[in-house]
Short mmCIF file of C-alpha atoms and ligand atoms in Angstrom, two decimals:
data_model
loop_
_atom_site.label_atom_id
_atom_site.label_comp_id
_atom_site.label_asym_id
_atom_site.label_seq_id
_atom_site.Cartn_x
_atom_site.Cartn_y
_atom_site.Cartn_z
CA UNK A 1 0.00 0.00 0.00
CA UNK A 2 1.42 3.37 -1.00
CA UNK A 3 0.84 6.42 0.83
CA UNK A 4 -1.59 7.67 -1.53
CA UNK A 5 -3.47 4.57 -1.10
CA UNK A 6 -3.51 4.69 2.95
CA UNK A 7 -4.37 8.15 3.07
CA UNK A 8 -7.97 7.05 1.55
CA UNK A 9 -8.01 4.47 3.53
CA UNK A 10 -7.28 6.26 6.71
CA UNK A 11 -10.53 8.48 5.78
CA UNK A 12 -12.44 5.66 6.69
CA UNK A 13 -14.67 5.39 10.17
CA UNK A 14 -14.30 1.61 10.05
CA UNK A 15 -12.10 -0.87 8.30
CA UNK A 16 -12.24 -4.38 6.41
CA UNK A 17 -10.42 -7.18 7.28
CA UNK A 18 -8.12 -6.11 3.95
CA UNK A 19 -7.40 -2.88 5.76
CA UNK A 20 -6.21 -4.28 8.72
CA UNK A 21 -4.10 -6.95 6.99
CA UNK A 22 -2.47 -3.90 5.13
CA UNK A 23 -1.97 -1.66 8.36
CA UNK A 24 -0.36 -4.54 9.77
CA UNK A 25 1.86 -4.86 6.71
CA UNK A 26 3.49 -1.57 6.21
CA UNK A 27 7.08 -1.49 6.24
CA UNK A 28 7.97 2.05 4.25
CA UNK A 29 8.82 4.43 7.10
CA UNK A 30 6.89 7.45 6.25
CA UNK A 31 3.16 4.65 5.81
CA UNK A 32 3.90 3.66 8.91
CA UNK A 33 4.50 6.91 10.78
CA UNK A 34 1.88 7.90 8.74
CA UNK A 35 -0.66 5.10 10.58
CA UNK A 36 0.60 5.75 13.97
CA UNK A 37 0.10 9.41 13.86
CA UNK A 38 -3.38 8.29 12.54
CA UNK A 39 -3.67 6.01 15.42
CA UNK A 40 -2.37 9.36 17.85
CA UNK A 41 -4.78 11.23 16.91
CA UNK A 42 -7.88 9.23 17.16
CA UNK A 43 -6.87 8.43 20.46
CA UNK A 44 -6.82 12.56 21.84
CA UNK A 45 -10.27 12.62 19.51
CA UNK A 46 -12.01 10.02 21.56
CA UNK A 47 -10.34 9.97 24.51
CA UNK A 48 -8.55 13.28 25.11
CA UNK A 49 -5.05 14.06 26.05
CA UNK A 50 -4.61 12.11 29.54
CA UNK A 51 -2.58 9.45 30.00
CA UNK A 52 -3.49 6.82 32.55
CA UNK A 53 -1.39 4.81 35.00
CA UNK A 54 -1.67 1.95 37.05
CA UNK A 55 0.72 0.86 39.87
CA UNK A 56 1.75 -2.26 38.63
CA UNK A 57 2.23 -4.81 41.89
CA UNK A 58 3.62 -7.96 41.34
CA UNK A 59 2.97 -9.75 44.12
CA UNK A 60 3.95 -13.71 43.56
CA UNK A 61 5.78 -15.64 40.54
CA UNK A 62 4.55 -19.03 42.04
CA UNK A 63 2.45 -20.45 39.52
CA UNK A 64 0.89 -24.11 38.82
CA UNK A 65 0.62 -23.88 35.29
CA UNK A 66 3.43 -24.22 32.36
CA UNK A 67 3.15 -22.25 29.57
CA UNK A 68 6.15 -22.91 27.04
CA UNK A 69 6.43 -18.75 26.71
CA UNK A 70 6.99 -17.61 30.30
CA UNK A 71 9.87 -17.27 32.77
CA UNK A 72 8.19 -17.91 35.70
CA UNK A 73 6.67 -21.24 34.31
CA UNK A 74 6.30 -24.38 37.05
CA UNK A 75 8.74 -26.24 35.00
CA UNK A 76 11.11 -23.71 35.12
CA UNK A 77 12.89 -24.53 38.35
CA UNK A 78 15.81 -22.06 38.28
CA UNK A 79 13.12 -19.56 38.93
CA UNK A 80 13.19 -17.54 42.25
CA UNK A 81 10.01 -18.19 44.23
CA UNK A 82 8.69 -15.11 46.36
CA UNK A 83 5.03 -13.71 47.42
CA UNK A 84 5.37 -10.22 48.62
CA UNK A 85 3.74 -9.66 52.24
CA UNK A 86 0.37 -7.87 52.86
CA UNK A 87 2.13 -4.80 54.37
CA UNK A 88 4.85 -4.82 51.23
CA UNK A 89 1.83 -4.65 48.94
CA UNK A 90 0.02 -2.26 50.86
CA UNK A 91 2.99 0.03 50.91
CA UNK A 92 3.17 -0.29 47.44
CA UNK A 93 -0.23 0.43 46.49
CA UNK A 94 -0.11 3.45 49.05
CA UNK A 95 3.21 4.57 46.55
CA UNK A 96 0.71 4.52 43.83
CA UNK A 97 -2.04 6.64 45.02
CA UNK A 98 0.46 8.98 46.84
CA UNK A 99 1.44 9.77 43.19
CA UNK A 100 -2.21 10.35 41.99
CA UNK A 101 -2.25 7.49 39.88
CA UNK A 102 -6.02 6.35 41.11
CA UNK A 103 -5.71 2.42 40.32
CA UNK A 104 -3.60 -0.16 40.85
CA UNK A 105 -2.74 -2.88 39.28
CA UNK A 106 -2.10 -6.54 41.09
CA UNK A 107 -0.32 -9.36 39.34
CA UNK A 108 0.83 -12.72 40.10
CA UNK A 109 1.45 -16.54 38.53
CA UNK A 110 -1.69 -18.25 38.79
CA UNK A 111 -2.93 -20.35 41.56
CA UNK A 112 -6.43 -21.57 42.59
CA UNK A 113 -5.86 -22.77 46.10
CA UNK A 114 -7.56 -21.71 49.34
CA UNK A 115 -4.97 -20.01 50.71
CA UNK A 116 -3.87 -17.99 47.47
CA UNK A 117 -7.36 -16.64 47.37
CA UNK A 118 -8.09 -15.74 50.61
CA UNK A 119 -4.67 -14.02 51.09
CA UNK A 120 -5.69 -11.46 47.88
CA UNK A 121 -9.23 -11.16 49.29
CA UNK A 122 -7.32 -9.84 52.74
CA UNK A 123 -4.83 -7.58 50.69
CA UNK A 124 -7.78 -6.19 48.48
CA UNK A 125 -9.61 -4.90 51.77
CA UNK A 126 -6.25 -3.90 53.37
CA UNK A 127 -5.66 -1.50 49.90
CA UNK A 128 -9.09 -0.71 50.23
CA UNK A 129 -9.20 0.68 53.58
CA UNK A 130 -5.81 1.96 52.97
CA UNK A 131 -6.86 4.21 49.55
CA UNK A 132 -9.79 5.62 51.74
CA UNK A 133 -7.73 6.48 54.73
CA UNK A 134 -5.58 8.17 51.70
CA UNK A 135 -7.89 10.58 50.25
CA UNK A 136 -10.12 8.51 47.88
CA UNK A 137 -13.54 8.42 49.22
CA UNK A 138 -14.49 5.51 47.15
CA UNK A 139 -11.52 3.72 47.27
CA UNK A 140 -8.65 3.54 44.39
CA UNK A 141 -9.74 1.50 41.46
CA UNK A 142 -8.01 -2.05 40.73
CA UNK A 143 -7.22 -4.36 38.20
CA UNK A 144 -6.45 -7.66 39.03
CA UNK A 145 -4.04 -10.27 36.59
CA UNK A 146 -4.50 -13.71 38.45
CA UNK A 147 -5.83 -15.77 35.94
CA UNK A 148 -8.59 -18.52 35.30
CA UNK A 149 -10.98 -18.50 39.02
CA UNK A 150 -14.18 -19.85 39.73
CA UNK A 151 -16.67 -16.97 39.18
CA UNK A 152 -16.85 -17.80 43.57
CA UNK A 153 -13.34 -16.77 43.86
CA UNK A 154 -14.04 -13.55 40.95
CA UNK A 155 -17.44 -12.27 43.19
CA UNK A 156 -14.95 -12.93 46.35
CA UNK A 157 -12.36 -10.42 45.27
CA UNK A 158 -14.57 -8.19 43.47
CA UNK A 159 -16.69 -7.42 47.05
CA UNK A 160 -13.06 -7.19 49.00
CA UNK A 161 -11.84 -4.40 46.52
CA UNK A 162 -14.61 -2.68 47.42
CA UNK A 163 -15.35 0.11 44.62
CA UNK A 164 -17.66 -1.88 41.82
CA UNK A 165 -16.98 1.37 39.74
CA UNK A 166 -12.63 0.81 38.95
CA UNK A 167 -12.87 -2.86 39.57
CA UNK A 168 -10.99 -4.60 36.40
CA UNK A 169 -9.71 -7.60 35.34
CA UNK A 170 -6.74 -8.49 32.97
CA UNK A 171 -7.09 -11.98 31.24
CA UNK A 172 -5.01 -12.23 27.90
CA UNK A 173 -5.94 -14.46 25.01
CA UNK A 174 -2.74 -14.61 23.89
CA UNK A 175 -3.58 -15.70 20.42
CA UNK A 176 -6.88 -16.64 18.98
CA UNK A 177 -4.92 -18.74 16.58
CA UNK A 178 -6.05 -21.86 18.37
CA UNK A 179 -3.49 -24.21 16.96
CA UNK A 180 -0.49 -21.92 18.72
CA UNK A 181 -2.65 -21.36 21.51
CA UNK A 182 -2.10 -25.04 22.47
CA UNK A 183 1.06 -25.38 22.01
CA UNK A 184 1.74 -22.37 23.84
CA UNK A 185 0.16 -24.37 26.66
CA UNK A 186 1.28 -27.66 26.36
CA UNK A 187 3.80 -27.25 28.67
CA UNK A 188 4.27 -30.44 30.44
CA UNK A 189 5.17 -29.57 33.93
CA UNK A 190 1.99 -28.24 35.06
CA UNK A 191 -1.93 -28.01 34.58
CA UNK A 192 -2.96 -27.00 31.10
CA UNK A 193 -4.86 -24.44 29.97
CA UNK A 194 -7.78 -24.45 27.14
CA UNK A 195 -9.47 -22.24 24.99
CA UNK A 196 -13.21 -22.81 25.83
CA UNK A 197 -12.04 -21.98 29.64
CA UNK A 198 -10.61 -18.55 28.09
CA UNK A 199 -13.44 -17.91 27.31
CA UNK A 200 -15.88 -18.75 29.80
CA UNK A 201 -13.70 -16.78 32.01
CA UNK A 202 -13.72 -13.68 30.26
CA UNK A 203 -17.63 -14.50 29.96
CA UNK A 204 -17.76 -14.55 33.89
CA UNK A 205 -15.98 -11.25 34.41
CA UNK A 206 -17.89 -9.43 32.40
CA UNK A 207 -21.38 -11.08 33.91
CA UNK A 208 -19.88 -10.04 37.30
CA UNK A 209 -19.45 -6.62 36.59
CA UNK A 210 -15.89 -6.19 36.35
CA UNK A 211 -14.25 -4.13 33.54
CA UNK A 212 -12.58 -7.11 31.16
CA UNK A 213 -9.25 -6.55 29.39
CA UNK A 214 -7.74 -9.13 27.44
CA UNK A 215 -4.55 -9.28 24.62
CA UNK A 216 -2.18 -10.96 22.84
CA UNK A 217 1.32 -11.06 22.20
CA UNK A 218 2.86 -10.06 18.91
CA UNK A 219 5.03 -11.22 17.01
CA UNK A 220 4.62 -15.35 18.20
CA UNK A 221 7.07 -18.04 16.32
CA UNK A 222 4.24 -19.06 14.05
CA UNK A 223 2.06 -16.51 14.05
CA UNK A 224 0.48 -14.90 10.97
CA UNK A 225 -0.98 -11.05 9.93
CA UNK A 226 -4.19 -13.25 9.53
CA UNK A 227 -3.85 -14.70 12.94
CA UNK A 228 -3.31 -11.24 13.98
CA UNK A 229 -6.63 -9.74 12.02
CA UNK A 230 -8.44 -12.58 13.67
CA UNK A 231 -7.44 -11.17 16.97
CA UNK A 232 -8.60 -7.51 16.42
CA UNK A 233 -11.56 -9.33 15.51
CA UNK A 234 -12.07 -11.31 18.49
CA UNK A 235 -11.27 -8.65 21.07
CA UNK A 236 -14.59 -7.28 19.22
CA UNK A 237 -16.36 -10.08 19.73
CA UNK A 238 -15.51 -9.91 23.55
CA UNK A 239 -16.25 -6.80 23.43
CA UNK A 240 -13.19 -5.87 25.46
CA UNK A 241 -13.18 -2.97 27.87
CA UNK A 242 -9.37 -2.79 27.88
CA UNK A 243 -6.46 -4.11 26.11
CA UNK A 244 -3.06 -5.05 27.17
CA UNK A 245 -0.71 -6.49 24.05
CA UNK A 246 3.51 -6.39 23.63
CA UNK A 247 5.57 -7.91 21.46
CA UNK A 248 6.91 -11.85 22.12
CA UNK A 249 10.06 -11.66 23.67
CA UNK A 250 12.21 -15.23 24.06
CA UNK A 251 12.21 -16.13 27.91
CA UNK A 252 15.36 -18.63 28.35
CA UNK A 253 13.20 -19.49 31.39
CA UNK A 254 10.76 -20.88 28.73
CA UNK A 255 10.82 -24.08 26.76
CA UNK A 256 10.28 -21.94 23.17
CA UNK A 257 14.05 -20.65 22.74
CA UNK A 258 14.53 -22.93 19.85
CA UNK A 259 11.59 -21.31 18.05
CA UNK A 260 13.13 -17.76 18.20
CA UNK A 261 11.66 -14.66 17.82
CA UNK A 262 11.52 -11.76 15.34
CA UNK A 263 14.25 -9.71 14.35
CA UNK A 264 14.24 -6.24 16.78
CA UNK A 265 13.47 -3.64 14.36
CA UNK A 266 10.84 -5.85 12.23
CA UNK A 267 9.33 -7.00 15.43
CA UNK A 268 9.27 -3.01 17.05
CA UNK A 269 7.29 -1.67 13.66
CA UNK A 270 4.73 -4.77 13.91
CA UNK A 271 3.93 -4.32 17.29
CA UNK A 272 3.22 -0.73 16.65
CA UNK A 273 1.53 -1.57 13.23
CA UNK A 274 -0.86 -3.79 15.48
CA UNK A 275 -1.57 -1.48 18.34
CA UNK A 276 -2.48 1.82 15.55
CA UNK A 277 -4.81 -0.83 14.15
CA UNK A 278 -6.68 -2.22 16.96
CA UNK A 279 -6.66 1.91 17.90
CA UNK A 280 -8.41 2.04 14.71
CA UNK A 281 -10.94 -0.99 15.12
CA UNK A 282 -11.86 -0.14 18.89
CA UNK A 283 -11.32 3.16 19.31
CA UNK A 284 -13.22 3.46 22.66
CA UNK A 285 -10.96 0.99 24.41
CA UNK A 286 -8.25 1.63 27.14
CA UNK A 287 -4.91 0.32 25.62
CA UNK A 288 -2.06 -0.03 27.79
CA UNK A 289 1.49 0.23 26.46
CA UNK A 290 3.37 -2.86 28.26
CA UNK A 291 6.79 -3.37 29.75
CA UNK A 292 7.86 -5.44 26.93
CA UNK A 293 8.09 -2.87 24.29
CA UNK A 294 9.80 -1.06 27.09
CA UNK A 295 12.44 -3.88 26.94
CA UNK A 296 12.54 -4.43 23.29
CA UNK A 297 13.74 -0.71 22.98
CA UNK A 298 14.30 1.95 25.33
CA UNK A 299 11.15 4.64 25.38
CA UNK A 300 9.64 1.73 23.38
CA UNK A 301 6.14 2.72 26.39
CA UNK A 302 6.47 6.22 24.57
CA UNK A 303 6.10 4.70 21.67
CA UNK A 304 3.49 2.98 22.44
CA UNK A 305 1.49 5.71 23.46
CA UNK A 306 2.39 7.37 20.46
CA UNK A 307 0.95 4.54 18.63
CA UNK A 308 -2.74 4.97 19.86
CA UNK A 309 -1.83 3.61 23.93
CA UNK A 310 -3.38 5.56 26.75
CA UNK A 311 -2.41 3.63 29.74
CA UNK A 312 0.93 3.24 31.68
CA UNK A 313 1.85 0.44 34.23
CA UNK A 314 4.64 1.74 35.88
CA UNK A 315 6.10 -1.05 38.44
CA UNK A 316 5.87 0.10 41.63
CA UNK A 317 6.84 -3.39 43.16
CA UNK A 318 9.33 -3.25 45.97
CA UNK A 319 12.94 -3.81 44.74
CA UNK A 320 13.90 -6.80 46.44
CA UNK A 321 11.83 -9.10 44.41
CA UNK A 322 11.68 -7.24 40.78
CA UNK A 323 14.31 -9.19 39.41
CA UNK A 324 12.28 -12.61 40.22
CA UNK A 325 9.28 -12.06 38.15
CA UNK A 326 10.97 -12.40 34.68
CA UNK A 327 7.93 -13.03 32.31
CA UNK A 328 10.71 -12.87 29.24
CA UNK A 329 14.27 -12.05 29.46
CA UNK A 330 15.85 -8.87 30.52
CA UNK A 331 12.70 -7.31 31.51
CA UNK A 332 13.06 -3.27 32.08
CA UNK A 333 12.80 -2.02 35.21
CA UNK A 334 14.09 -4.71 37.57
CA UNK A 335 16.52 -2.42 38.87
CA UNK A 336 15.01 0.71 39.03
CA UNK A 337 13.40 2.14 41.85
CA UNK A 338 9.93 3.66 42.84
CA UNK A 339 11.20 7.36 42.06
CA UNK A 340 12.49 6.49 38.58
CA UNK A 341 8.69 6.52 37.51
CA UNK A 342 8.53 10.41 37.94
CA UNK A 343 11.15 10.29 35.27
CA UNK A 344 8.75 8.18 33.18
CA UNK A 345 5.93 10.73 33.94
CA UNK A 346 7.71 13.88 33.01
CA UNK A 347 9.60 11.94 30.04
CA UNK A 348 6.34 10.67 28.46
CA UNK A 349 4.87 14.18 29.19
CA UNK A 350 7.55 15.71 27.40
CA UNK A 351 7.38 13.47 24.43
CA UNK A 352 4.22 12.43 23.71
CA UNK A 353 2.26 15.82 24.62
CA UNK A 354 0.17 13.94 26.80
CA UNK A 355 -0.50 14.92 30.61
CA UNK A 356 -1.02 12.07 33.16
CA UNK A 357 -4.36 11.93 34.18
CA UNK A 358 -3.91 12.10 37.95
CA UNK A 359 -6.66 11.39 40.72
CA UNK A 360 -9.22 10.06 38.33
CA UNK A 361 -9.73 5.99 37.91
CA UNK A 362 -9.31 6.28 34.26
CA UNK A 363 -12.11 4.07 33.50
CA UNK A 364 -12.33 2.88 29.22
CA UNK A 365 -14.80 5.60 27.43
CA UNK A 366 -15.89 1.67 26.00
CA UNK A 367 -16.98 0.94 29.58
CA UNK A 368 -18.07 3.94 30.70
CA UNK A 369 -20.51 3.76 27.67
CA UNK A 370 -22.38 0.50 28.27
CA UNK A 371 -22.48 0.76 32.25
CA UNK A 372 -23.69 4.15 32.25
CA UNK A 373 -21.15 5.52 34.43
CA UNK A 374 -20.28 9.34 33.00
CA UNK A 375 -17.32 10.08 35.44
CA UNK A 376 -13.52 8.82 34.96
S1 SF4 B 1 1.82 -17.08 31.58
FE1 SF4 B 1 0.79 -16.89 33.58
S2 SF4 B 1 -0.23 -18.87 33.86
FE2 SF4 B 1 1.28 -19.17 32.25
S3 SF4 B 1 3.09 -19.93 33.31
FE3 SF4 B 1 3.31 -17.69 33.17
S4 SF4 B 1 2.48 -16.87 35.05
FE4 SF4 B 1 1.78 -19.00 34.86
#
């Protein structure tokens, strides 16, 4: 597609499947800059010129499933185990709404036992009680990354984190190329994971009331542009409140280093081919720029967010145990601390012309839209 070509494209309110095929092709630097500035501006259109963020708290890389992709896998038993303790969390998530950031954002490996569940529900009330005590009358907003629950253990946590209005949940599809999708989980040191339970998971967030997000990784050993259409198009299908997608990045704590991955520079212009796209497709959507561009290239989140993104996750995990939740290899930010994120803030400011949206919860216009609920 020339530039001539895109430019009538770009005129468009909605796009084919052909359209996003060729958005996702582009290679010519000046189409492609052209398509992200596209992607820019629809985003301060719909959504205006704040930037979101979330403290990201990583609470525990223990996990009983084995996905061939990821670091902190069962199987991979070089791995440093940790769980952070309910004060280290608390302070944590105190460090984020200090800063204004209004939501937080808890992470861990999965796990589905007793314990696991009733130690989150405990922290969830703790930050609760915690954000009120700190200014927010209704308590900060949260987003929780945990997994595949019973929708008993989703209503559980969604009543401790008290504020039904921020209350989000983070479950990726990873691909909907269902093929890769199993062999992506067909890991054989711990329980598997299907894609009908993907599903009725995501189903059972969304019945519950929480705000759903859901993503993919870019870029996969044996992934196609189609596979990658086919995901735009499913995130539609969900109906997705939020979206959180990166590029693949080899873990050499995974069983998939003999696959490879894409070459840097080829792999950096897809990733932001496929976020100005899915901009494009689901423009009302919160889309959060992840740590693994971040690691792919440096400022690679202010890319991002030039690139259609409107969310930030800066880690605000204490230090001692950064280093032990390595997803992929030589994740950014392992070794920085809290304070470095004001640097983020004032360098994404600076760049991207965007202000961070401080104080608010930063709900998706997408959500805000179907529930009803006018105010950020
Ligand atoms: S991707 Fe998630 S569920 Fe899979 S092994 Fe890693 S932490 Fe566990």
């Amino acid at each position: 597609m020339n530039l001539q070509t895109l430019e009538s494209v770009l005129a468009k309110d909605t796009f084919t499947d052909e359209d996003l095929l060729a958005f996702l092709s582009l290679t010519d630097t000046e189409c492609c800059a052209r398509l992200w500035r596209e992607a820019y501006d629809r985003t301060t259109r719909v959504h205006g010129n704040a930037l979101w963020f979330r403290g990201l708290i990583e609470i525990s890389n223990y996990c009983i499933y084995d996905c061939r992709y990821c670091g902190i896998r069962k199987g991979n038993h070089q791995a440093q185990r940790y769980t952070l303790t309910p004060d280290e969390i608390v302070e944590a998530a105190r460090y984020a709404v200090r800063a204004g950031y209004g939501s937080v954002a808890l992470q861990a490996g999965e796990r589905t036992d007793e314990k696991f569940i009733a130690f989150v529900e405990d922290v969830l009330r703790r930050i609760h009680r915690m954000s009120i005590e700190e200014g927010i009358p209704e308590g900060c907003g949260v987003t929780l990354s945990f997994g595949e629950q019973t929708e008993e253990t989703y209503e559980r946590w969604a009543q401790a984190a008290g504020n039904r209005k921020a209350l989000r949940y983070l479950l990726r599809i990873e691909t909907s190329n269902l093929e890769l999708f199993n062999y992506l989980h067909s890991g054989k040191g711990g329980a598997q994971k299907t894609w009908p339970a993907r599903l009725e998971a995501l189903a059972t967030l969304r019945k519950l009331g929480y705000q759903v997000g859901t993503g993919v990784m870019i870029g996969i050993p044996g992934q196609s542009l189609e596979d990658l259409v086919r995901d735009i198009r499913t995130f539609e299908s969900l109906d997705a409140d939020m979206l959180g997608m990166g590029p693949y990045l080899v873990s050499h704590g995974g069983d998939m280093v003999a696959d490879g991955m894409m070459q840097k520079d080829a792999l950096l212009t897809l990733t932001r081919n496929m976020l100005s796209a899915t901009r494009l497709a689901l423009p009302t959507v919160n889309m959060a720029a992840a740590t693994a561009l971040e690691t792919l290239v440096t400022g690679g989140r202010t890319l991002g967010v030039l690139s259609g993104c409107n969310v930030i996750m800066p880690n605000v995990t204490p230090q001692r145990t950064r280093a032990s939740y390595q997803l992929y290899d030589n994740k950014q930010g392992t070794e920085s601390e809290p304070d470095s994120n004001v640097m983020l803030e004032q360098e994404l400011e600076a760049v991207t012309g965007r202000v961070i949206g401080r104080h608010r919860f930063g709900s998706s216009l997408h959500f805000r839209n179907r529930s009803g609920l006018l105010a950020h």
